[in-house]
Short mmCIF file of C-alpha atoms in Angstrom, two decimals:
data_model
loop_
_atom_site.label_atom_id
_atom_site.label_comp_id
_atom_site.label_asym_id
_atom_site.label_seq_id
_atom_site.Cartn_x
_atom_site.Cartn_y
_atom_site.Cartn_z
CA MET U 1 -92.84 -260.90 -62.85
CA LYS U 2 -92.21 -257.42 -61.05
CA PHE U 3 -88.95 -255.78 -61.61
CA ASN U 4 -87.87 -256.07 -58.02
CA ARG U 5 -88.71 -259.74 -58.13
CA ILE U 6 -86.79 -260.30 -61.20
CA LEU U 7 -83.70 -258.21 -59.96
CA LEU U 8 -83.57 -259.98 -56.53
CA SER U 9 -84.03 -263.48 -57.86
CA ALA U 10 -81.24 -262.99 -60.57
CA THR U 11 -78.99 -261.59 -57.88
CA LEU U 12 -79.46 -264.37 -55.47
CA ILE U 13 -79.30 -267.16 -58.21
CA VAL U 14 -76.05 -265.80 -59.42
CA VAL U 15 -74.64 -265.40 -55.81
CA ALA U 16 -75.68 -269.02 -55.01
CA LEU U 17 -74.23 -270.38 -58.30
CA VAL U 18 -70.93 -268.76 -57.75
CA VAL U 19 -70.62 -269.99 -54.13
CA GLN U 20 -71.91 -273.44 -55.33
CA VAL U 21 -69.14 -273.81 -57.90
CA SER U 22 -66.31 -272.18 -56.17
CA VAL U 23 -66.77 -273.37 -52.63
CA LEU U 24 -69.37 -276.14 -52.02
CA ALA U 25 -68.39 -278.15 -55.13
CA ARG U 26 -64.64 -278.10 -53.92
CA LEU U 27 -65.37 -279.52 -50.48
CA GLN U 28 -65.03 -283.10 -51.68
CA LEU U 29 -67.67 -284.32 -49.47
CA PRO U 30 -68.71 -287.95 -49.84
CA GLY U 31 -71.78 -288.51 -52.06
CA ALA U 32 -73.73 -285.51 -53.23
CA VAL U 33 -72.83 -281.86 -53.06
CA PRO U 34 -74.76 -279.29 -51.03
CA ASP U 35 -77.05 -277.76 -53.44
CA LEU U 36 -77.35 -273.87 -52.60
CA VAL U 37 -78.99 -273.28 -55.81
CA LEU U 38 -81.78 -275.66 -55.10
CA LEU U 39 -82.34 -274.07 -51.70
CA THR U 40 -82.50 -270.69 -53.32
CA VAL U 41 -85.19 -271.78 -55.74
CA ILE U 42 -87.03 -273.43 -52.73
CA ALA U 43 -87.02 -270.28 -50.77
CA LEU U 44 -88.13 -268.03 -53.63
CA ALA U 45 -90.84 -270.51 -54.57
CA LEU U 46 -92.22 -270.41 -51.13
CA VAL U 47 -92.59 -266.71 -51.29
CA TYR U 48 -93.61 -266.18 -55.02
CA GLY U 49 -95.70 -269.20 -55.70
CA PRO U 50 -95.68 -271.92 -58.37
CA VAL U 51 -95.56 -269.89 -61.61
CA SER U 52 -92.65 -267.71 -60.56
CA GLY U 53 -91.18 -270.63 -58.88
CA SER U 54 -91.07 -272.58 -62.01
CA LEU U 55 -89.56 -269.62 -64.09
CA ILE U 56 -86.90 -269.05 -61.34
CA GLY U 57 -86.14 -272.80 -61.26
CA PHE U 58 -85.72 -273.03 -64.92
CA THR U 59 -83.48 -270.00 -65.18
CA ALA U 60 -81.36 -271.13 -62.21
CA GLY U 61 -81.14 -274.59 -63.62
CA LEU U 62 -80.07 -273.50 -67.03
CA LEU U 63 -77.28 -271.20 -65.58
CA ALA U 64 -76.13 -274.35 -63.58
CA ASP U 65 -76.16 -276.32 -66.84
CA LEU U 66 -73.84 -273.77 -68.59
CA ALA U 67 -71.62 -272.93 -65.60
CA PRO U 68 -68.23 -274.71 -65.67
CA PRO U 69 -67.28 -277.44 -64.96
CA ALA U 70 -70.64 -278.75 -66.29
CA ASP U 71 -70.33 -282.19 -67.67
CA HIS U 72 -73.94 -282.86 -68.70
CA ALA U 73 -76.33 -281.95 -71.34
CA ALA U 74 -77.65 -278.38 -71.23
CA GLY U 75 -81.27 -278.14 -70.05
CA ARG U 76 -81.08 -281.24 -67.87
CA TYR U 77 -80.94 -279.41 -64.56
CA ALA U 78 -83.17 -276.63 -65.92
CA LEU U 79 -86.03 -279.10 -66.28
CA VAL U 80 -85.44 -280.43 -62.79
CA LEU U 81 -85.52 -277.17 -60.96
CA CYS U 82 -88.48 -275.95 -63.18
CA VAL U 83 -90.51 -278.89 -61.87
CA VAL U 84 -89.29 -278.42 -58.33
CA GLY U 85 -89.87 -274.70 -58.44
CA TYR U 86 -93.44 -275.20 -59.44
CA LEU U 87 -94.16 -278.05 -56.89
CA VAL U 88 -92.65 -276.13 -54.02
CA GLY U 89 -94.57 -273.00 -54.98
CA LEU U 90 -97.77 -275.11 -54.44
CA ALA U 91 -96.84 -275.35 -50.73
CA LYS U 92 -96.67 -271.52 -50.32
CA PRO U 93 -98.27 -270.57 -47.10
CA GLU U 94 -101.83 -269.02 -47.59
CA ASN U 95 -101.21 -266.21 -45.17
CA GLY U 96 -97.47 -265.89 -45.92
CA ARG U 97 -96.37 -266.65 -42.32
CA LEU U 98 -94.11 -269.62 -41.20
CA THR U 99 -94.72 -270.31 -37.59
CA SER U 100 -92.92 -273.77 -37.52
CA ALA U 101 -89.84 -275.27 -39.15
CA THR U 102 -91.57 -278.63 -39.74
CA GLY U 103 -93.20 -277.74 -43.01
CA PRO U 104 -90.10 -275.98 -44.75
CA MET U 105 -87.75 -278.83 -43.56
CA ALA U 106 -90.15 -281.44 -45.02
CA VAL U 107 -90.12 -279.40 -48.32
CA VAL U 108 -86.40 -279.22 -48.36
CA VAL U 109 -85.90 -283.03 -47.81
CA VAL U 110 -88.56 -283.85 -50.37
CA ALA U 111 -87.12 -281.40 -52.96
CA ALA U 112 -83.60 -282.74 -52.32
CA VAL U 113 -84.63 -286.36 -52.84
CA GLY U 114 -87.00 -285.52 -55.68
CA SER U 115 -84.54 -283.41 -57.61
CA THR U 116 -81.87 -286.07 -57.23
CA LEU U 117 -84.21 -288.79 -58.49
CA LEU U 118 -85.52 -286.77 -61.45
CA TYR U 119 -81.92 -285.66 -62.38
CA ALA U 120 -80.84 -289.22 -62.42
CA GLY U 121 -83.87 -290.37 -64.29
CA VAL U 122 -83.33 -287.77 -66.92
CA GLY U 123 -79.55 -288.80 -67.19
CA ALA U 124 -80.65 -292.39 -67.66
CA LEU U 125 -82.75 -291.35 -70.65
CA VAL U 126 -79.89 -289.59 -72.33
CA GLY U 127 -77.34 -292.28 -71.44
CA ASP U 128 -75.69 -290.85 -68.39
CA THR U 129 -75.10 -293.57 -65.87
CA ALA U 130 -72.91 -291.77 -63.32
CA ALA U 131 -75.37 -292.13 -60.55
CA ARG U 132 -75.11 -295.88 -60.88
CA HIS U 133 -71.41 -295.95 -60.07
CA VAL U 134 -71.85 -293.80 -56.90
CA GLY U 135 -74.96 -295.54 -55.63
CA LEU U 136 -78.33 -293.81 -55.98
CA GLY U 137 -79.36 -294.64 -52.51
CA PHE U 138 -76.17 -292.95 -51.02
CA LEU U 139 -76.74 -289.94 -53.25
CA LEU U 140 -80.25 -289.44 -52.09
CA PHE U 141 -79.30 -289.81 -48.41
CA THR U 142 -76.20 -287.45 -48.63
CA ALA U 143 -78.29 -284.93 -50.72
CA ALA U 144 -81.09 -284.74 -48.04
CA VAL U 145 -78.65 -284.47 -45.17
CA TYR U 146 -76.42 -281.73 -46.75
CA ASP U 147 -79.31 -279.62 -47.94
CA LEU U 148 -81.21 -279.95 -44.58
CA LEU U 149 -78.05 -278.88 -42.67
CA LEU U 150 -77.43 -275.74 -44.99
CA ALA U 151 -81.26 -274.86 -45.10
CA PRO U 152 -81.60 -273.12 -41.72
CA PHE U 153 -78.76 -270.66 -42.74
CA THR U 154 -80.15 -269.76 -46.14
CA VAL U 155 -83.90 -270.38 -46.54
CA PRO U 156 -85.26 -267.98 -43.90
CA LEU U 157 -82.88 -265.24 -44.93
CA ILE U 158 -83.89 -265.57 -48.68
CA MET U 159 -87.52 -265.62 -47.80
CA ALA U 160 -87.10 -262.56 -45.75
CA LEU U 161 -85.31 -260.64 -48.52
CA ALA U 162 -87.95 -261.70 -51.06
CA ARG U 163 -90.88 -260.57 -48.94
CA ARG U 164 -89.08 -257.20 -48.29
CA ALA U 165 -88.44 -256.64 -52.03
CA GLU U 166 -92.20 -257.30 -52.60
CA ASN U 167 -93.04 -254.62 -50.14
CA ASP U 168 -95.03 -257.29 -48.07
CA PRO U 169 -96.88 -255.82 -45.28
CA LEU U 170 -96.08 -258.91 -43.37
CA ALA U 171 -92.50 -258.19 -43.59
CA ASP U 172 -93.00 -254.81 -41.88
CA ALA U 173 -95.24 -256.35 -39.18
CA GLY U 174 -92.35 -258.79 -38.57
CA GLY U 175 -90.17 -256.03 -37.53
CA GLY U 176 -88.81 -255.35 -40.93
CA ASN U 177 -86.31 -258.23 -40.95
CA GLY U 178 -88.53 -261.27 -41.44
CA ALA U 179 -88.79 -262.06 -37.91
CA ASP U 180 -91.64 -264.38 -38.21
CA VAL U 181 -89.93 -266.47 -40.82
CA ALA U 182 -86.69 -266.90 -38.97
CA SER U 183 -88.27 -267.42 -35.64
CA GLY U 184 -90.82 -269.98 -37.14
CA TRP U 185 -87.83 -271.84 -38.78
CA LEU U 186 -85.56 -271.81 -35.72
CA SER U 187 -88.21 -272.65 -33.15
CA SER U 188 -88.88 -275.97 -34.94
CA GLY U 189 -92.31 -276.47 -33.78
CA THR U 190 -91.79 -275.39 -30.10
CA GLY U 191 -94.79 -273.11 -30.31
CA LEU U 192 -92.69 -270.00 -29.44
CA ARG U 193 -93.78 -266.95 -31.37
CA ILE U 194 -91.75 -263.87 -31.11
CA GLY U 195 -94.58 -261.68 -32.27
CA ASN U 196 -97.06 -263.02 -29.79
CA GLN U 197 -94.57 -262.65 -27.05
CA ARG U 198 -93.97 -259.07 -27.88
CA GLY U 199 -97.69 -258.37 -27.88
CA GLY U 200 -98.15 -260.16 -24.50
CA LEU U 201 -95.30 -258.15 -22.95
CA ARG U 202 -96.90 -254.83 -24.12
CA VAL U 203 -100.32 -255.74 -22.67
CA LYS U 204 -98.74 -256.86 -19.34
CA ALA U 205 -96.75 -253.51 -19.33
CA ALA U 206 -99.89 -251.47 -19.97
CA ARG U 207 -101.83 -253.34 -17.14
CA SER U 208 -98.95 -252.67 -14.74
CA ARG U 209 -98.87 -248.99 -15.51
CA ALA U 210 -102.70 -248.77 -15.09
CA THR U 211 -102.46 -250.45 -11.73
CA ARG U 212 -99.76 -248.24 -10.51
CA ALA U 213 -101.66 -245.15 -11.71
CA GLY U 214 -104.76 -246.40 -9.76
CA ARG U 215 -102.72 -246.84 -6.43
CA ILE U 216 -101.24 -243.40 -6.78
CA LYS U 217 -104.51 -241.85 -7.22
CA GLY U 218 -105.92 -243.65 -4.09
CA VAL U 219 -102.99 -242.49 -2.11
CA LYS U 220 -103.52 -238.96 -3.16
CA ARG U 221 -107.26 -239.01 -2.14
CA LEU U 222 -106.38 -240.24 1.31
#
């Protein structure tokens, strides 16, 4: 992994974990807890691919296992996020562009449900039956809803930062701030593309100037 990639990933994971433990975990919401660490792994895996996604997921999960007030065996969440990071990385767009929110939203829902199921499954193997007391179905539903509500405010920004750190030419083409990522997410399949709109406006402006110049020349000749 490149140094910029390692530095950015480590910083984002630490920030996400601090917010997760100090803020989100204390909201006392029914069912699951909004998983900012999971969303960070998803966003980075969508940019970096399966191999880096698995490494980032393992590291993030291991830190989450060791961060207080962890009450489960170390390595449990590391295994879950390692698998999630790899599988999400396989869904990385071939051209790096996101023109619709449908794909990323589906990835978030599947990852939230899959990580909860895998975490509960690993817990059952080591004798942790906490999910049974809460209700696995309720946990799956709340995990998907909470992560889906939090994703539009985190995933596009993290993806834009990751692409900028990679010196991705697509990031510069998008105006330097990941405009295509954010617009693709927020447009939610409406077909509106900011980049295309800007190009269309420039073409129309050029045609308008050419028409005006032709009219002025005609007037001068008369």
